Amino acid sequence: MFHRALSGGSQALRSRFSSISWKPIGKPQQTLASEIVLAGVALHSGETVTAKLLPEAAGQGRYFVVGGVGGQVTTIAAAIGNAEDSPLCTTLSRAGARVRTVEHLLSALEACGVDNCRIEISGGNEVPVLDGSAKEWVEAIQQVGLCVAEASAGNYIDKLAPFLNEPIYVSRNDSFIFGFPSPEILITYGIDFSKVEKMRSAGLIQGGSAENAIVCSTTRGWLNPPLRYHDEPCRHKVLDLVGDFSLLAHNGNQGLLNAHIIAYKAGHSLHSEFIRCISKILCSVEK
């Protein structure tokens, strides 16, 4: 029997039994073998910002260190509880401090298996957009390599991953995300973009350009071809989804749900709503 719950204008469906379970994946938590420093333009503010990625101990997870109110340094965990409801990028905030456009970096860290990482942001409150994808992050991670993360006591910690046991979905108007149990991670994504001319006038994408964005005209088609892949717009949405779903991670465990995820016209806001629903289920089970 299923119960229906309403949350934030979205519908969520789950069973009265445990829909999610955490299971070991047979390897220890990892971290970077050395630090990474990359600088570039911020997508929305247009400022030049720098991100320094540092190795971190097992069990610490991924977190940002940014300037806060009154110049105070604030730590913001890359967790769904710190996510603001934002349709155009993923923003994390805590104690008056915030960091924006974290999704591509978090996607790279999640996909590459960087479970524990300290991320220091300077020059602004955004992660540099670089080429608009996760390519430069992945290349930098591969260059420095990974190592097993040690806990404070010098021991290793087994990495856990969330597994979906029963179907769950969220929807908003004609947008939706479905999750189905699957022996492997699968993602199916459909898109249908509306016009976005108003973003610049709203003070957003000031750092956007043909070098770090896919630009399309309703009358002239793609304005900056060739695309890397014929389905690159959909691949970019998958990139966003992995980064947003990584916010389910805690204590150095995997965030991306082991399931078949089917999304249509979803975006950051609905990605976050889905993970909030998963988080609520986990909290209710733990109680």
Tab-separated table of C-alpha atoms in Angstrom:
chain	number	residue	atom	x	y	z
A	1	MET	CA	0.000	0.000	0.000
A	2	PHE	CA	1.293	3.456	-0.890
A	3	HIS	CA	0.897	6.739	0.927
A	4	ARG	CA	0.869	10.113	-0.839
A	5	ALA	CA	2.563	13.162	0.675
A	6	LEU	CA	2.616	16.763	-0.530
A	7	SER	CA	5.805	18.760	-0.086
A	8	GLY	CA	6.873	22.083	-1.625
A	9	GLY	CA	4.277	21.929	-4.406
A	10	SER	CA	5.455	18.478	-5.521
A	11	GLN	CA	3.885	15.073	-5.163
A	12	ALA	CA	5.886	12.311	-3.551
A	13	LEU	CA	4.986	8.646	-3.497
A	14	ARG	CA	6.503	6.049	-1.197
A	15	SER	CA	5.559	2.858	0.612
A	16	ARG	CA	5.082	2.440	4.316
A	17	PHE	CA	8.049	0.066	4.359
A	18	SER	CA	11.738	0.927	4.055
A	19	SER	CA	12.178	2.290	0.530
A	20	ILE	CA	15.902	3.006	0.908
A	21	SER	CA	18.749	1.001	2.381
A	22	TRP	CA	22.471	1.706	2.794
A	23	LYS	CA	24.799	-1.101	1.742
A	24	PRO	CA	28.603	-1.469	1.647
A	25	ILE	CA	30.034	-1.471	-1.877
A	26	GLY	CA	33.188	-3.409	-1.036
A	27	LYS	CA	35.758	-0.628	-0.946
A	28	PRO	CA	36.919	2.022	1.529
A	29	GLN	CA	36.213	5.724	1.362
A	30	GLN	CA	38.659	7.757	-0.728
A	31	THR	CA	40.040	11.272	-0.969
A	32	LEU	CA	42.360	13.251	-3.217
A	33	ALA	CA	46.032	12.256	-3.210
A	34	SER	CA	47.024	15.934	-3.465
A	35	GLU	CA	45.428	19.378	-3.625
A	36	ILE	CA	43.833	20.917	-6.724
A	37	VAL	CA	43.573	24.635	-7.470
A	38	LEU	CA	41.510	25.950	-10.383
A	39	ALA	CA	40.431	29.531	-11.070
A	40	GLY	CA	38.053	31.050	-13.569
A	41	VAL	CA	35.000	33.197	-14.130
A	42	ALA	CA	31.858	32.758	-12.015
A	43	LEU	CA	28.837	31.998	-14.189
A	44	HIS	CA	26.319	34.341	-12.582
A	45	SER	CA	28.367	37.160	-11.013
A	46	GLY	CA	31.096	37.283	-13.671
A	47	GLU	CA	33.756	37.565	-10.938
A	48	THR	CA	37.082	35.721	-11.062
A	49	VAL	CA	36.943	33.045	-8.379
A	50	THR	CA	39.275	30.297	-7.165
A	51	ALA	CA	38.492	26.837	-5.839
A	52	LYS	CA	41.089	24.898	-3.847
A	53	LEU	CA	40.320	21.216	-3.288
A	54	LEU	CA	42.140	19.546	-0.397
A	55	PRO	CA	42.356	15.951	0.836
A	56	GLU	CA	40.167	15.181	3.850
A	57	ALA	CA	39.929	12.380	6.422
A	58	ALA	CA	37.477	9.504	6.100
A	59	GLY	CA	34.051	10.231	7.498
A	60	GLN	CA	34.281	13.982	6.924
A	61	GLY	CA	32.489	14.015	3.590
A	62	ARG	CA	32.570	16.902	1.122
A	63	TYR	CA	32.213	20.479	2.333
A	64	PHE	CA	32.846	24.070	1.268
A	65	VAL	CA	34.735	26.766	3.174
A	66	VAL	CA	33.600	30.281	2.228
A	67	GLY	CA	33.559	33.810	3.578
A	68	GLY	CA	30.471	34.556	5.645
A	69	VAL	CA	28.838	37.425	7.483
A	70	GLY	CA	31.354	39.967	8.795
A	71	GLY	CA	34.217	38.240	7.023
A	72	GLN	CA	33.849	35.118	9.149
A	73	VAL	CA	34.905	31.847	7.509
A	74	THR	CA	31.974	29.431	7.320
A	75	THR	CA	31.898	25.708	6.618
A	76	ILE	CA	28.977	24.466	4.496
A	77	ALA	CA	28.488	20.731	4.111
A	78	ALA	CA	27.546	19.516	0.627
A	79	ALA	CA	24.286	18.142	2.010
A	80	ILE	CA	20.642	18.476	1.003
A	81	GLY	CA	19.828	20.174	4.287
A	82	ASN	CA	21.916	23.169	3.170
A	83	ALA	CA	20.447	23.425	-0.341
A	84	GLU	CA	18.370	26.478	-1.263
A	85	ASP	CA	15.459	26.160	-3.668
A	86	SER	CA	17.008	27.590	-6.835
A	87	PRO	CA	15.938	26.761	-10.418
A	88	LEU	CA	19.054	27.992	-12.260
A	89	CYS	CA	21.911	26.547	-10.205
A	90	THR	CA	22.532	24.639	-6.994
A	91	THR	CA	23.172	26.911	-4.037
A	92	LEU	CA	24.240	25.838	-0.554
A	93	SER	CA	23.935	28.117	2.463
A	94	ARG	CA	24.557	28.096	6.190
A	95	ALA	CA	24.797	30.756	8.907
A	96	GLY	CA	24.419	33.612	6.434
A	97	ALA	CA	27.095	32.326	4.042
A	98	ARG	CA	26.390	30.764	0.670
A	99	VAL	CA	28.119	29.191	-2.308
A	100	ARG	CA	26.529	28.915	-5.762
A	101	THR	CA	26.902	26.764	-8.895
A	102	VAL	CA	28.331	23.794	-6.993
A	103	GLU	CA	26.680	21.123	-9.164
A	104	HIS	CA	29.390	20.453	-11.772
A	105	LEU	CA	32.185	20.192	-9.224
A	106	LEU	CA	30.106	17.930	-6.971
A	107	SER	CA	29.166	15.793	-9.976
A	108	ALA	CA	32.850	15.302	-10.818
A	109	LEU	CA	33.735	14.459	-7.208
A	110	GLU	CA	30.837	11.988	-6.909
A	111	ALA	CA	31.534	10.285	-10.240
A	112	CYS	CA	35.294	10.050	-9.634
A	113	GLY	CA	34.862	8.640	-6.130
A	114	VAL	CA	36.223	11.589	-4.134
A	115	ASP	CA	34.204	10.865	-1.001
A	116	ASN	CA	35.933	13.274	1.368
A	117	CYS	CA	37.119	16.723	0.304
A	118	ARG	CA	37.594	20.233	1.691
A	119	ILE	CA	36.711	22.880	-0.926
A	120	GLU	CA	37.898	26.432	-0.256
A	121	ILE	CA	36.290	29.190	-2.349
A	122	SER	CA	37.867	32.646	-2.646
A	123	GLY	CA	37.168	35.754	-4.754
A	124	GLY	CA	33.400	35.373	-4.566
A	125	ASN	CA	30.652	32.982	-3.547
A	126	GLU	CA	30.557	30.812	-6.678
A	127	VAL	CA	32.488	27.840	-7.993
A	128	PRO	CA	34.289	28.760	-11.265
A	129	VAL	CA	32.294	27.608	-14.289
A	130	LEU	CA	35.446	26.761	-16.333
A	131	ASP	CA	34.299	25.391	-19.718
A	132	GLY	CA	30.722	24.883	-18.538
A	133	SER	CA	31.078	21.132	-18.020
A	134	ALA	CA	32.860	18.907	-15.494
A	135	LYS	CA	35.693	18.098	-17.933
A	136	GLU	CA	38.402	20.221	-16.282
A	137	TRP	CA	37.442	19.028	-12.808
A	138	VAL	CA	37.632	15.386	-13.881
A	139	GLU	CA	40.973	15.913	-15.616
A	140	ALA	CA	42.400	17.623	-12.530
A	141	ILE	CA	41.187	14.793	-10.270
A	142	GLN	CA	42.672	12.181	-12.582
A	143	GLN	CA	45.972	14.068	-12.660
A	144	VAL	CA	46.470	14.122	-8.875
A	145	GLY	CA	44.860	10.722	-8.312
A	146	LEU	CA	43.010	9.254	-5.345
A	147	CYS	CA	44.057	7.488	-2.174
A	148	VAL	CA	42.293	5.653	0.619
A	149	ALA	CA	41.075	8.144	3.220
A	150	GLU	CA	42.121	7.464	6.789
A	151	ALA	CA	39.919	8.320	9.757
A	152	SER	CA	41.289	10.288	12.722
A	153	ALA	CA	42.214	7.029	14.447
A	154	GLY	CA	44.199	5.883	11.409
A	155	ASN	CA	41.638	3.290	10.337
A	156	TYR	CA	39.727	2.951	7.075
A	157	ILE	CA	35.946	3.268	6.737
A	158	ASP	CA	33.872	1.125	4.379
A	159	LYS	CA	31.970	3.176	1.816
A	160	LEU	CA	28.183	2.795	1.810
A	161	ALA	CA	25.780	3.493	-1.043
A	162	PRO	CA	22.010	4.161	-0.980
A	163	PHE	CA	19.891	1.534	-2.752
A	164	LEU	CA	16.297	2.131	-3.796
A	165	ASN	CA	14.042	-0.789	-2.849
A	166	GLU	CA	10.687	0.498	-4.110
A	167	PRO	CA	9.529	3.069	-6.684
A	168	ILE	CA	9.345	6.737	-5.704
A	169	TYR	CA	8.573	9.886	-7.663
A	170	VAL	CA	8.155	13.628	-7.462
A	171	SER	CA	6.294	15.755	-9.991
A	172	ARG	CA	5.497	19.394	-10.619
A	173	ASN	CA	3.169	20.336	-13.466
A	174	ASP	CA	4.503	18.384	-16.471
A	175	SER	CA	7.955	17.821	-14.935
A	176	PHE	CA	8.807	14.660	-13.042
A	177	ILE	CA	11.486	12.379	-11.619
A	178	PHE	CA	10.839	8.666	-11.138
A	179	GLY	CA	13.144	6.281	-9.319
A	180	PHE	CA	12.918	2.511	-9.786
A	181	PRO	CA	14.925	-0.266	-8.119
A	182	SER	CA	17.819	-1.390	-10.313
A	183	PRO	CA	20.907	-3.578	-9.864
A	184	GLU	CA	22.966	-0.763	-11.407
A	185	ILE	CA	22.815	3.007	-11.678
A	186	LEU	CA	20.895	4.094	-14.785
A	187	ILE	CA	19.773	7.613	-15.721
A	188	THR	CA	17.267	8.492	-18.447
A	189	TYR	CA	16.692	12.216	-19.052
A	190	GLY	CA	14.332	14.135	-21.334
A	191	ILE	CA	14.391	17.908	-21.877
A	192	ASP	CA	12.220	20.648	-23.348
A	193	PHE	CA	13.743	24.071	-22.656
A	194	SER	CA	11.691	27.241	-22.502
A	195	LYS	CA	13.024	30.704	-23.383
A	196	VAL	CA	15.724	32.122	-21.050
A	197	GLU	CA	16.292	35.622	-22.373
A	198	LYS	CA	15.321	37.199	-19.034
A	199	MET	CA	18.237	35.728	-17.039
A	200	ARG	CA	20.770	38.411	-17.894
A	201	SER	CA	18.315	41.205	-17.106
A	202	ALA	CA	17.754	39.541	-13.730
A	203	GLY	CA	21.475	39.871	-12.962
A	204	LEU	CA	22.296	36.235	-13.725
A	205	ILE	CA	24.717	34.451	-16.123
A	206	GLN	CA	26.935	37.554	-16.246
A	207	GLY	CA	29.889	35.209	-16.794
A	208	GLY	CA	28.131	33.132	-19.428
A	209	SER	CA	29.555	32.974	-22.962
A	210	ALA	CA	29.801	30.735	-25.990
A	211	GLU	CA	32.966	29.275	-24.420
A	212	ASN	CA	31.213	27.909	-21.321
A	213	ALA	CA	27.593	27.421	-22.374
A	214	ILE	CA	25.522	25.741	-25.051
A	215	VAL	CA	23.675	28.548	-26.827
A	216	CYS	CA	20.568	27.818	-28.894
A	217	SER	CA	18.256	30.097	-30.867
A	218	THR	CA	14.670	29.186	-31.647
A	219	THR	CA	15.184	30.470	-35.208
A	220	ARG	CA	18.887	29.766	-35.927
A	221	GLY	CA	19.542	26.580	-33.978
A	222	TRP	CA	22.862	26.010	-32.188
A	223	LEU	CA	24.950	29.185	-32.156
A	224	ASN	CA	28.222	27.613	-31.014
A	225	PRO	CA	28.577	24.240	-32.755
A	226	PRO	CA	29.939	21.686	-33.041
A	227	LEU	CA	28.554	19.979	-29.949
A	228	ARG	CA	30.733	17.352	-28.269
A	229	TYR	CA	27.871	14.859	-28.563
A	230	HIS	CA	24.628	14.907	-30.527
A	231	ASP	CA	22.744	14.647	-27.219
A	232	GLU	CA	24.983	17.037	-25.262
A	233	PRO	CA	22.090	19.092	-23.796
A	234	CYS	CA	20.669	15.915	-22.230
A	235	ARG	CA	24.125	14.858	-21.052
A	236	HIS	CA	24.483	18.248	-19.369
A	237	LYS	CA	21.227	17.688	-17.478
A	238	VAL	CA	22.517	14.286	-16.351
A	239	LEU	CA	25.670	16.061	-15.142
A	240	ASP	CA	23.498	18.434	-13.107
A	241	LEU	CA	21.426	15.566	-11.716
A	242	VAL	CA	24.471	13.618	-10.499
A	243	GLY	CA	25.788	16.739	-8.765
A	244	ASP	CA	22.437	17.487	-7.147
A	245	PHE	CA	21.845	13.869	-6.115
A	246	SER	CA	25.310	13.808	-4.516
A	247	LEU	CA	23.792	15.999	-1.778
A	248	LEU	CA	22.311	12.823	-0.277
A	249	ALA	CA	25.857	11.837	0.713
A	250	HIS	CA	26.892	12.076	4.341
A	251	ASN	CA	29.950	11.076	6.361
A	252	GLY	CA	31.913	10.203	3.237
A	253	ASN	CA	29.386	7.774	1.775
A	254	GLN	CA	27.980	7.740	-1.762
A	255	GLY	CA	25.221	10.191	-2.587
A	256	LEU	CA	24.055	9.010	-6.010
A	257	LEU	CA	21.142	6.633	-5.580
A	258	ASN	CA	21.600	3.082	-6.860
A	259	ALA	CA	18.459	3.018	-9.015
A	260	HIS	CA	17.081	3.712	-12.466
A	261	ILE	CA	16.279	7.424	-12.472
A	262	ILE	CA	13.935	8.736	-15.167
A	263	ALA	CA	13.642	12.534	-15.328
A	264	TYR	CA	11.786	14.876	-17.659
A	265	LYS	CA	12.073	18.686	-17.605
A	266	ALA	CA	13.267	18.376	-14.030
A	267	GLY	CA	16.022	20.895	-13.252
A	268	HIS	CA	17.808	21.794	-10.028
A	269	SER	CA	14.705	22.587	-7.997
A	270	LEU	CA	13.001	19.256	-8.694
A	271	HIS	CA	16.301	17.360	-8.307
A	272	SER	CA	16.570	18.811	-4.812
A	273	GLU	CA	12.914	18.041	-4.035
A	274	PHE	CA	13.479	14.397	-4.964
A	275	ILE	CA	16.518	14.135	-2.692
A	276	ARG	CA	14.647	15.885	0.135
A	277	CYS	CA	11.943	13.223	-0.165
A	278	ILE	CA	14.594	10.486	-0.024
A	279	SER	CA	16.192	12.183	2.981
A	280	LYS	CA	12.841	12.359	4.800
A	281	ILE	CA	12.268	8.657	4.175
A	282	LEU	CA	15.704	7.841	5.584
A	283	CYS	CA	15.057	10.005	8.650
A	284	SER	CA	11.684	8.321	9.291
A	285	VAL	CA	13.265	4.874	8.987
A	286	GLU	CA	16.097	5.789	11.362
A	287	LYS	CA	13.559	7.003	13.945
